[in-house]
Coordinates of C-alpha atoms and ligand atoms in Angstrom, one line a residue:
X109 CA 0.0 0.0 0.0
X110 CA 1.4 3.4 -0.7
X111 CA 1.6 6.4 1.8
X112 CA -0.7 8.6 1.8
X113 CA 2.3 11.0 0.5
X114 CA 2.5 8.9 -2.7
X115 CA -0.8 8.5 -3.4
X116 CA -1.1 11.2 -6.2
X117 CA 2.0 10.2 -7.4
X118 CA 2.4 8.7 -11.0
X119 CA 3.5 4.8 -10.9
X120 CA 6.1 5.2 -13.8
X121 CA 8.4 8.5 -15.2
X122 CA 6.4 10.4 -17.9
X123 CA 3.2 8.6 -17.0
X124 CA 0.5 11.5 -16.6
X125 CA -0.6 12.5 -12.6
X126 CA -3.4 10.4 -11.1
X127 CA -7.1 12.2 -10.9
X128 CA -7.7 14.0 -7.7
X129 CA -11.1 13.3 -8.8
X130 CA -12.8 10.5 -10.7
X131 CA -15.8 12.7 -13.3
X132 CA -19.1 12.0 -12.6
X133 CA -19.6 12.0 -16.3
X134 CA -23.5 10.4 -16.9
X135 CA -22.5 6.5 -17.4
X136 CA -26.8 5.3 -17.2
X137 CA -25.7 2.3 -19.7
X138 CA -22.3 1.0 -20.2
X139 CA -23.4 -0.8 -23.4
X140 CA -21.5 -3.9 -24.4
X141 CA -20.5 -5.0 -28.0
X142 CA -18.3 -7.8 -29.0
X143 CA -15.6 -6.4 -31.4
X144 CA -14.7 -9.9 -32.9
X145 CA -18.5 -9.4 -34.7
X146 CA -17.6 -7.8 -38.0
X147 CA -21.9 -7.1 -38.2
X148 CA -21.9 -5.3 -34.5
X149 CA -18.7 -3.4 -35.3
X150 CA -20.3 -1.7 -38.1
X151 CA -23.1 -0.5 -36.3
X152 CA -20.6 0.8 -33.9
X153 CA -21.3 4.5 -35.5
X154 CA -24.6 4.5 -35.4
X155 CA -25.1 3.3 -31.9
X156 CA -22.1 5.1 -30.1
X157 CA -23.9 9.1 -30.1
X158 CA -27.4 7.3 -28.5
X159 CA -25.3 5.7 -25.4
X160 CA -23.5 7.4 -22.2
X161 CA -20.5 4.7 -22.5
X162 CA -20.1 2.0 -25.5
X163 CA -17.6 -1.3 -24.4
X164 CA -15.8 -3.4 -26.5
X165 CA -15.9 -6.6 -24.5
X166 CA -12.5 -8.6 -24.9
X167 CA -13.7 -11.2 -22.1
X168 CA -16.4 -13.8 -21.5
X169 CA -19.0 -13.7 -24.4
X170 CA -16.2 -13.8 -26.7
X171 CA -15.0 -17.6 -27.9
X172 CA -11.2 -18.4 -27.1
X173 CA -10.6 -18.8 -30.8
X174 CA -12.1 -15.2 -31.2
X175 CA -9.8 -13.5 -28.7
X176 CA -7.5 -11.9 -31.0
X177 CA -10.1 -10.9 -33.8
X178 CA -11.6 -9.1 -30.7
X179 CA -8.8 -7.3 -30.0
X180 CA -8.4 -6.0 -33.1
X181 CA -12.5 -5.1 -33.8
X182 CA -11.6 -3.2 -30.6
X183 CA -8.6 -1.2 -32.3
X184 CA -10.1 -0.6 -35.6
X185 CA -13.1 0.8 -33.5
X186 CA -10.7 3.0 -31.4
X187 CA -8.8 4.5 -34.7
X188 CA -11.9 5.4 -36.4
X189 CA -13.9 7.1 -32.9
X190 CA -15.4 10.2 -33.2
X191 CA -18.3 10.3 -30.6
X192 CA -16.3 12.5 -28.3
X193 CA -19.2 12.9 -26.0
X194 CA -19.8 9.6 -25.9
X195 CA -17.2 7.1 -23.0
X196 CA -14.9 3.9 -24.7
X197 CA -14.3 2.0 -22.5
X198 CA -12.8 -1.8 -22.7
X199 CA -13.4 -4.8 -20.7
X200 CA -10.0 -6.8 -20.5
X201 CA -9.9 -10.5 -20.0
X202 CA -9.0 -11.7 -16.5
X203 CA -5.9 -11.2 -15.2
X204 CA -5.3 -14.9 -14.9
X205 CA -5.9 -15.5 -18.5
X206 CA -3.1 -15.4 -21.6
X207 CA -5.2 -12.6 -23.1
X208 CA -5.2 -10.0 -20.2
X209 CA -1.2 -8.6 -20.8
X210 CA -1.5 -8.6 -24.5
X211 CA -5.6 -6.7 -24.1
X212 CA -3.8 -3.8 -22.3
X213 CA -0.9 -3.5 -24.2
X214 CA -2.9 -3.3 -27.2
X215 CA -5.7 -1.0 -26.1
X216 CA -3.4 1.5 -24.6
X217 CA -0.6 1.7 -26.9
X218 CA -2.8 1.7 -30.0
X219 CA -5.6 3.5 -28.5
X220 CA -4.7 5.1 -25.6
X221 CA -5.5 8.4 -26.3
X222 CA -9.2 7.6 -27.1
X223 CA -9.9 5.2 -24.2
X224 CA -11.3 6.4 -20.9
X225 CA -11.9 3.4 -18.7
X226 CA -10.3 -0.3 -18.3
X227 CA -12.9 -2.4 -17.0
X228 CA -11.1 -5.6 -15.3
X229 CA -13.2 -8.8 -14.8
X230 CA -13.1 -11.4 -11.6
X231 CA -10.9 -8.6 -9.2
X232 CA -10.1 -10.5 -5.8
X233 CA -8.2 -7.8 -4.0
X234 CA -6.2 -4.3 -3.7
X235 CA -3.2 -6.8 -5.6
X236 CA -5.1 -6.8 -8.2
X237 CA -5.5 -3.6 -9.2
X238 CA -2.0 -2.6 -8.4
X239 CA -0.8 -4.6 -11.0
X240 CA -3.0 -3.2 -13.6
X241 CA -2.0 1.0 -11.9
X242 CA 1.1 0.5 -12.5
X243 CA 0.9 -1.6 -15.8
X244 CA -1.0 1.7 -16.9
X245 CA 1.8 3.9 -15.8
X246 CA 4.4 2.3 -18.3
X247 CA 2.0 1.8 -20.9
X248 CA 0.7 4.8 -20.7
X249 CA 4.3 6.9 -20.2
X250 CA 5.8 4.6 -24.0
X251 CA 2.8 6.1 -25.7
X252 CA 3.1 9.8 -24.7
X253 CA -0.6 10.0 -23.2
X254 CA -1.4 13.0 -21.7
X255 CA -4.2 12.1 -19.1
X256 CA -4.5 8.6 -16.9
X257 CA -6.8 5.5 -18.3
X258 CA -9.1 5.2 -15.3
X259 CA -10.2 1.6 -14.0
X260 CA -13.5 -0.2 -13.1
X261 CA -13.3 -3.6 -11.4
X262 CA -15.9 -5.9 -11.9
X263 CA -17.4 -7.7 -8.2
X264 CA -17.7 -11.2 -9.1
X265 CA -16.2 -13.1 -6.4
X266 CA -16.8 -14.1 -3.3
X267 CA -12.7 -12.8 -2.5
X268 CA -13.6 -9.3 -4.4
X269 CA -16.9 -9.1 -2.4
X270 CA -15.3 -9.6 1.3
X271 CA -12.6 -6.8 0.1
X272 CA -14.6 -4.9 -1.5
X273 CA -13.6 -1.4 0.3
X274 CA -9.6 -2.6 0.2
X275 CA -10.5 -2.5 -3.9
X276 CA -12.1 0.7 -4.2
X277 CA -9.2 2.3 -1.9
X278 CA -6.8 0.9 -3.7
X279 CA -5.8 3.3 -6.7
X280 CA -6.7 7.1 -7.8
X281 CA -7.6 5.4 -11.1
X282 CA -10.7 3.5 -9.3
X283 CA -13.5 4.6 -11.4
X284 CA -16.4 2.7 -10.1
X285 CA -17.5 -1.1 -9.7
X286 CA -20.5 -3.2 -11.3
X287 CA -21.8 -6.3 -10.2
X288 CA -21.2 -9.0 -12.0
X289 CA -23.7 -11.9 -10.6
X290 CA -23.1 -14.5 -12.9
X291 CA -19.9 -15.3 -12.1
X292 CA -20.3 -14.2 -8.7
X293 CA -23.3 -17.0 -8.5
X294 CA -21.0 -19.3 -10.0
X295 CA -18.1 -18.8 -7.4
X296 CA -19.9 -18.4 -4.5
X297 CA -22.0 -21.5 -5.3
X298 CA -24.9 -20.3 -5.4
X299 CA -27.9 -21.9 -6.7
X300 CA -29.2 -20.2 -9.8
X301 CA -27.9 -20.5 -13.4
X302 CA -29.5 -16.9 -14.1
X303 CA -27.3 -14.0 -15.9
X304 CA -28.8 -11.5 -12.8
X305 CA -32.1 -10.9 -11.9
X306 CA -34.7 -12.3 -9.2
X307 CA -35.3 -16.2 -8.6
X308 CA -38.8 -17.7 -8.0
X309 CA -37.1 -19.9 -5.3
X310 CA -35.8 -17.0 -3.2
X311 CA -38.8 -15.6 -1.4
X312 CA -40.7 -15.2 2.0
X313 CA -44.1 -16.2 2.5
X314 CA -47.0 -14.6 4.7
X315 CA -48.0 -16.3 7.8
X316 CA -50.9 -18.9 8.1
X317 CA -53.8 -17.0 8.2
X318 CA -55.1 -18.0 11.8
X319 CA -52.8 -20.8 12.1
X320 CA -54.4 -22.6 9.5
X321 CA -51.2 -24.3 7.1
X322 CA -53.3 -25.7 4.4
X323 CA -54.9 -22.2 3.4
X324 CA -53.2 -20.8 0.9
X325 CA -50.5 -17.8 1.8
X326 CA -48.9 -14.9 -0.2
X327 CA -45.3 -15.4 -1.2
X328 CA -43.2 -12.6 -2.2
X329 CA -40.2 -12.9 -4.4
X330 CA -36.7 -11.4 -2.7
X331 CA -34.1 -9.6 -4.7
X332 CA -30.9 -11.8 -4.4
X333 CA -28.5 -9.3 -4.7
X334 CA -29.5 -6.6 -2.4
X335 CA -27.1 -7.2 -0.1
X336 CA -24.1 -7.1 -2.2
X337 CA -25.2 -4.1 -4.7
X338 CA -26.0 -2.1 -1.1
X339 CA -22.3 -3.2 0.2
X340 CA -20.9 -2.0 -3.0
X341 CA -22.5 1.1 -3.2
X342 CA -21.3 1.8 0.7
X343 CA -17.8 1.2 -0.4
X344 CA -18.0 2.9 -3.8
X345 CA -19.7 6.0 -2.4
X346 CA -17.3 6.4 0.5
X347 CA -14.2 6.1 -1.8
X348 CA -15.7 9.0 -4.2
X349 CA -16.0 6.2 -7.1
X350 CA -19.6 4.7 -8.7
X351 CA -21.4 1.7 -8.4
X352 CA -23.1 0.3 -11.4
X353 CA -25.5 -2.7 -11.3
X354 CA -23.9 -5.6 -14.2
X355 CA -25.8 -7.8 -16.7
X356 CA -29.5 -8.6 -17.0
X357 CA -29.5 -12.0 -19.1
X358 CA -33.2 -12.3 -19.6
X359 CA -33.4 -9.7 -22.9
X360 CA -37.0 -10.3 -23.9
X361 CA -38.1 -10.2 -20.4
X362 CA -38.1 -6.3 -20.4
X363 CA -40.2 -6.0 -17.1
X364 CA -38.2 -7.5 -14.8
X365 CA -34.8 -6.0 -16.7
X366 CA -36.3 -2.3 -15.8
X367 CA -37.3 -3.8 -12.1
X368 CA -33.9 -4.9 -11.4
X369 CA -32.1 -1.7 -12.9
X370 CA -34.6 0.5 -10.6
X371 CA -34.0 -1.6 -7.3
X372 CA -30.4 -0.6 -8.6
X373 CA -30.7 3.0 -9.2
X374 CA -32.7 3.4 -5.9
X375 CA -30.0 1.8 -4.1
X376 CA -27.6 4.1 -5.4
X377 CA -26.5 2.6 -8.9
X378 CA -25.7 5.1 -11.3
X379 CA -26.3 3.0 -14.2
X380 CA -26.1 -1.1 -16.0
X381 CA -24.6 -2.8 -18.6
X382 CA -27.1 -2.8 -21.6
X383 CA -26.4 -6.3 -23.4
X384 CA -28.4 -5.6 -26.4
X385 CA -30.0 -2.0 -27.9
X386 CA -33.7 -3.2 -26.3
X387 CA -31.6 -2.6 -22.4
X388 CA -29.8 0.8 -23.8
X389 CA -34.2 2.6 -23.2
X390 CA -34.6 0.5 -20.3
X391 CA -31.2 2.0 -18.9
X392 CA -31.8 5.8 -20.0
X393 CA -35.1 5.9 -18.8
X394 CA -34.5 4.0 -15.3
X395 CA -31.2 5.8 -14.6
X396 CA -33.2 9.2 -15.3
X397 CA -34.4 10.9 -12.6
X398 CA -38.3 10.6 -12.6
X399 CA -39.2 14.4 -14.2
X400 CA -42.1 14.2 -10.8
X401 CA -39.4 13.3 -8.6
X402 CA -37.0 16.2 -10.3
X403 CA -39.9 18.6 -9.9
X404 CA -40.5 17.5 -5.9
X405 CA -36.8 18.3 -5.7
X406 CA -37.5 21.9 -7.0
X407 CA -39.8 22.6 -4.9
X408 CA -38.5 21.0 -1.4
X409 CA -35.1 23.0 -2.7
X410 CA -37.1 26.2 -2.7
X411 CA -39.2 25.9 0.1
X412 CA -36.2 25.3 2.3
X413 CA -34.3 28.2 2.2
X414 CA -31.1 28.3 3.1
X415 CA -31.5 24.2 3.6
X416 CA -31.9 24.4 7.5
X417 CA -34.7 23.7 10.3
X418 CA -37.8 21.9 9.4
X419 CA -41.2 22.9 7.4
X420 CA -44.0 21.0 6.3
X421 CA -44.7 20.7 3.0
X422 CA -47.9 18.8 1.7
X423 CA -48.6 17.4 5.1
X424 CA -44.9 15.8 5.0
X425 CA -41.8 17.2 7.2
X426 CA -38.9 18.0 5.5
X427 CA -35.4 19.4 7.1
X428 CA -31.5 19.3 6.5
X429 CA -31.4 16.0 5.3
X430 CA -34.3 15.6 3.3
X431 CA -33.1 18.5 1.2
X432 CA -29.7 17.1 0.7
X433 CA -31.7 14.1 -0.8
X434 CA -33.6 16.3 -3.1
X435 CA -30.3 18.4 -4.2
X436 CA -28.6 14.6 -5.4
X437 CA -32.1 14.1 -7.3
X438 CA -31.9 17.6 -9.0
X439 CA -28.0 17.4 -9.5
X440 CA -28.2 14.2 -11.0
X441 CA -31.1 15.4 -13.5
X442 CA -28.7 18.5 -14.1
X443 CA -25.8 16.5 -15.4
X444 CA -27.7 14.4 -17.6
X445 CA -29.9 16.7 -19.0
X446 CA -26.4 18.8 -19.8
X447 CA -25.9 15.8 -22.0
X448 CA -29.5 15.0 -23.1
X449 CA -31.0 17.9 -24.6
X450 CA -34.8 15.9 -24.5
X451 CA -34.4 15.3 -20.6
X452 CA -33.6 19.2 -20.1
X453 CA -37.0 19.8 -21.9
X454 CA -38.9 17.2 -19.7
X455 CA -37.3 18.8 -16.3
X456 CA -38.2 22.3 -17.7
X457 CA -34.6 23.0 -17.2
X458 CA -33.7 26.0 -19.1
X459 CA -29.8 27.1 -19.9
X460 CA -29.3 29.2 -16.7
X461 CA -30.3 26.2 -14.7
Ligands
ACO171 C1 -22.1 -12.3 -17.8 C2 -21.4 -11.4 -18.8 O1 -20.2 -11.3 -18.8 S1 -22.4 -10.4 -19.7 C3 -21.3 -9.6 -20.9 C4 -20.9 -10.6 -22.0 N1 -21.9 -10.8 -23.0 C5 -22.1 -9.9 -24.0 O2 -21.4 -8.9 -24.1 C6 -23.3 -10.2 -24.9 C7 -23.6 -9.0 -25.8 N2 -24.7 -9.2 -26.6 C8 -24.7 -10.0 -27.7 O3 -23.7 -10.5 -28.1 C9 -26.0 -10.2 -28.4 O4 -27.0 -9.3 -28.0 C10 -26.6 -11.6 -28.2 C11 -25.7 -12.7 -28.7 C12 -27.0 -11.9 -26.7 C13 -27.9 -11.7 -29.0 O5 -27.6 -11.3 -30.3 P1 -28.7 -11.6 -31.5 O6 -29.1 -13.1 -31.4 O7 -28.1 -11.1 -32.7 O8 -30.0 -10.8 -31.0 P2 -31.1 -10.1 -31.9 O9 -31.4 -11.0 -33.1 O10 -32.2 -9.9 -31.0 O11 -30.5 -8.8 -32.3 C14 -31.2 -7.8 -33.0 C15 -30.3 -6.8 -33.7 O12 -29.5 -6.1 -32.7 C16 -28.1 -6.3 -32.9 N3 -27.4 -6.5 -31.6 C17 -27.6 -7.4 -30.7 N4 -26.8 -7.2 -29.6 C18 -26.1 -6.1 -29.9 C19 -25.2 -5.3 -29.1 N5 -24.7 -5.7 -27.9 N6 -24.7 -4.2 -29.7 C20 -25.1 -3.8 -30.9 N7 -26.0 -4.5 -31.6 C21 -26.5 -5.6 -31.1 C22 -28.0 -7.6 -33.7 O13 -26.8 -7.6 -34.5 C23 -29.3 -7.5 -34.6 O14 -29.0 -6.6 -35.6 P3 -29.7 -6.8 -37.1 O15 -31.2 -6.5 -36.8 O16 -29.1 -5.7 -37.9 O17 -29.5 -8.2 -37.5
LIG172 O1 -19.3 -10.4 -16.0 C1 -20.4 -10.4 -15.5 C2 -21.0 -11.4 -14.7 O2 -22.1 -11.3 -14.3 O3 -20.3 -12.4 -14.5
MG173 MG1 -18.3 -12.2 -15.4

């Protein structure tokens, strides 16, 4: 672990200085493409200006025999961007693979300068991402960049989970985490063979009415991952980094998608991984504050003052805190409707705002 001194420091010589800061640059749907698919790379213009980041997945999803036509869908990609507004981002394969040395070789020396985040699948501890920090640093000091490749870490093991804080401390680079419940299922042994989501099997059910065990009783579905998203979000938020919820397997069940990327965004998720262009709405409109909730937020704002004591307000008490909850609703519509020009029209946001 370095001081506290050294911190800020850059890894290698000519590498560019850490971030005091990571940007809360709007990130609703970190949508995933496979570069090894000639047909998806081609789309790659057209779909990059309607998402807030656009992945080119090196990792699982891609064959083994694919791994290097990936890495080079991913370059060709990153030569031709011009979606400035829009994140590239790449998700390297595991660090334990023989892919993940020659992925961020690649990626930064041949596109460096275009990339803004390394996501880094299966991360088990603080090691993890020291290896990769100061990888950066020499990469990024032979090609001449002039700002620092940021890092996501993907929470998929049981090892990544119990460290989770160690992980988000462990680098200035630390960008944010997402969930990644399939392969955390898989490791901790869980039970379900679903890409995230709910399970019919995990639920509570209502008392006997009266004692009485043969009547029938209500049973309410649980959301498996509460307790690691809410962990993550504790340790993302308190290391000034963001917590994304991961995958949603199901694509034609479009319900249940938007339920589990609201339980997310409520929780304090700032946005998913859209798999295919039906998730990238779901995402946007989820991760969007509700125009209502934005317009609530106005008013509590307003009514408030200078944001102390307490007033009621439609027969409800708000204070201190309560408008503190109504300024991160407001500034969160605020950033993205700086990016969405149809979302400032729906808050009523005009430019002064
Ligand atoms: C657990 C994890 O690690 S999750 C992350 C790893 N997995 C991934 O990244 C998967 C990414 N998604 C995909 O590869 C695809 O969406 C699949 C394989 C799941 C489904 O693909 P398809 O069978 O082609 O789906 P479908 O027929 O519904 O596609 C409709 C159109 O959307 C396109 N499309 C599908 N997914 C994507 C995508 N992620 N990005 C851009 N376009 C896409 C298809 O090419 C097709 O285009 P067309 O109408 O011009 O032919
Ligand atoms: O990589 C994502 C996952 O769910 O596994
Ligand atoms: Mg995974």
């Amino acid at each position: 672990m370095r001081s506290p001194k050294d911190f800020f420091r850059p890894l290698a010589v000519g590498a560019p200085a850490p971030l005091r800061e990571v940007p809360a640059n709007p990130s609703r749907m970190i949508h995933f493409f496979p570069p090894s698919n000639a047909k998806m790379v081609a789309k790659v213009p057209d779909i990059a200006p309607t998402v807030d980041v656009l992945l080119g997945n090196l990792e699982d999803g891609v064959p083994a025999t694919d791994k290097e036509a990936a890495r080079a869908g991913l370059i060709e990609v990153g030569k031709k961007w011009s979606t400035p507004d829009t994140q590239f981002w790449t998700r390297i394969n595991s660090l334990d693979s023989p892919w993940a040395l020659d992925d961020l070789q690649a990626a930064v020396l041949e596109i460096g300068d275009v990339l803004d985040v390394v996501m880094v699948p299966k991360v088990e501890g603080p090691e993890d991402i020291h290896y990769v920090d100061r990888l950066l640093a020499q990469l990024e000091a032979k090609a001449g960049l002039d700002r620092p490749i940021l890092v996501h870490a993907i929470l998929e093991t049981a090892a990544g989970v119990a460290r989770v804080e160690e992980i988000c401390a462990a680098s200035p680079r630390m960008q944010g985490l997402s969930l990644g419940p399939a392969d955390l299922a898989a490791n901790r042994r869980m039970k379900t063979t679903r890409v995230g989501g709910g399970h019919p099997g995990y639920l509570v059910r209502a008392d006997p009415e009266g004692g009485d065990l043969e009547a029938p009783r209500a049973t309410y579905q649980q959301d498996l991952w509460h307790y690691t998203i809410a962990r993550m979000v504790d340790a993302c938020v308190s290391n000034g980094i963001f917590p994304y919820y991961g995958p949603f397997g199901d694509i034609k069940d479009v319900q249940a998608c938007e339920d589990q990327f609201r339980n997310a965004f409520l929780l304090g998720c700032v946005g998913a991984w859209s798999l295919h262009p039906v998730q990238i709405g779901i995402a946007k409109k989820v991760f969007s504050p509700d125009p209502k909730d934005v317009a609530h937020a106005q008013r509590v704002i307003e009514a408030m003052g200078d944001g102390t004591g307490a007033i009621m307000l439609d027969g409800k008490m708000e204070d201190d805190a309560s408008v503190k909850q109504c300024r991160v609703m407001l500034e969160t519509a605020k950033a993205l409707a700086e990016r969405d020009p149809e979302l400032a029209d729906l808050y009523g946001f005009s430019k002064e705002d």
